[in-house]
């Protein structure tokens, strides 16, 4: 940096990828006791995307990453480090970061997986910003990708979660900034007291073996959720996290061009919008088409908003998330 300001990181390019197979609410109603009306009224979701056999979470990430690289004008070899946020990695271990490094054909660069679920992309951007500010790297690929569909319980006992989630990926190329654009503030939080209110219990190292046939039969490999508790906390924590980054920078909410909340439930997004007193056009929502894609939902929604011209270079954007852990947080950035 030669402009005398402290280094800052900015988003140089974005990309997203959704698998082509559309699964409607009526499709799910063939498999479990639910209805299009219930799902739309309670969640705002009309359809979501599911991968076909043979497509992995890393494959979705690779497709989103290649679009982000092109959008940023980077060659793959420009990437110096990978941050990969997911709760649905291809394998229990190792993480998807190293697999993405390999699939992109990169040299043996560092790759770090983040396990903060719906808040994963916000955490990852904060880590990228810190690594760049510290001078360790200049160009970092940040990815959120999920294959939820293979972990859901597609029967009556799984209906409270199966109807919510979808597959997809989004990616951001994050680079050292030489102008006023970039990340302005981050807030990151967690409270493990609520870990079991939204979790996948098995496989896990609390038991021997990590997973058994009985666990699978009992549905313990599918998400377990205390929906009302998650909802109650989400509508409180989203505005808190958003307000923290606004206060830290002295920014009134009215100056935001767009709020991109994690897409958990259209009712949660609406409650947050009202609480922040933002007009509808200033809040991104695509849950109707994709459902909740966890760590992928924010980069997909941001990438779409940029494609649609709703966000332009220099605009103030706030990203905010809440999810399993519980974890929650927000990032304020000048795009
Ligand atoms: O990314 C973060 C992760 N997740 C979230 O943020 C989700 C937060 N929670 C929610 O979005 C909502 O709590 C849900 C959408 C999951 C549920 O909506 P709700 O208005 O809180 O419904 P409820 O849990 O109070 O359930 C109402 C009824 C229940 O029946 P009874 O007990 O009243 O007879 C459920 O059994 O709806 C029933 N139900 C369903 N009915 C049809 C639950 N799931 C379904 C379903 N189809 N898929």
Short mmCIF file of N, CA and C in Angstrom, two decimals, residues 10 29 100 102 126 164 210 221 264-265 299 322 330:
data_model
loop_
_atom_site.label_atom_id
_atom_site.label_comp_id
_atom_site.label_asym_id
_atom_site.label_seq_id
_atom_site.Cartn_x
_atom_site.Cartn_y
_atom_site.Cartn_z
N UNK A 10 -11.25 -5.91 -0.06
CA UNK A 10 -12.51 -5.64 -0.76
C UNK A 10 -12.88 -6.85 -1.61
N UNK A 29 -44.43 -32.70 -1.09
CA UNK A 29 -45.69 -33.19 -0.54
C UNK A 29 -46.01 -34.62 -0.99
N UNK A 100 -11.20 -28.43 -3.02
CA UNK A 100 -11.41 -27.35 -4.00
C UNK A 100 -10.08 -26.90 -4.60
N UNK A 102 -7.57 -28.69 -5.18
CA UNK A 102 -7.21 -29.71 -6.17
C UNK A 102 -8.07 -29.58 -7.42
N UNK A 126 -14.61 -12.18 7.30
CA UNK A 126 -13.88 -11.51 8.38
C UNK A 126 -12.45 -12.06 8.48
N UNK A 164 -37.13 -26.93 4.34
CA UNK A 164 -36.44 -25.63 4.44
C UNK A 164 -35.21 -25.51 3.56
N UNK A 210 -18.64 -43.58 15.43
CA UNK A 210 -19.16 -42.24 15.14
C UNK A 210 -20.63 -42.28 14.71
N UNK A 221 -28.93 -38.73 11.72
CA UNK A 221 -27.97 -38.16 10.76
C UNK A 221 -28.61 -37.00 9.99
N UNK A 264 -33.04 -17.59 5.79
CA UNK A 264 -33.49 -18.68 6.67
C UNK A 264 -34.99 -18.90 6.55
N UNK A 265 -35.72 -17.79 6.48
CA UNK A 265 -37.18 -17.85 6.46
C UNK A 265 -37.65 -16.45 6.09
N UNK A 299 -23.60 -15.41 -0.20
CA UNK A 299 -22.91 -15.12 -1.46
C UNK A 299 -23.80 -15.31 -2.69
N UNK A 322 -27.55 -15.63 10.94
CA UNK A 322 -27.80 -16.30 12.22
C UNK A 322 -28.02 -17.77 11.92
N UNK A 330 -22.41 -10.00 11.46
CA UNK A 330 -22.69 -9.09 10.34
C UNK A 330 -21.39 -8.50 9.82
#
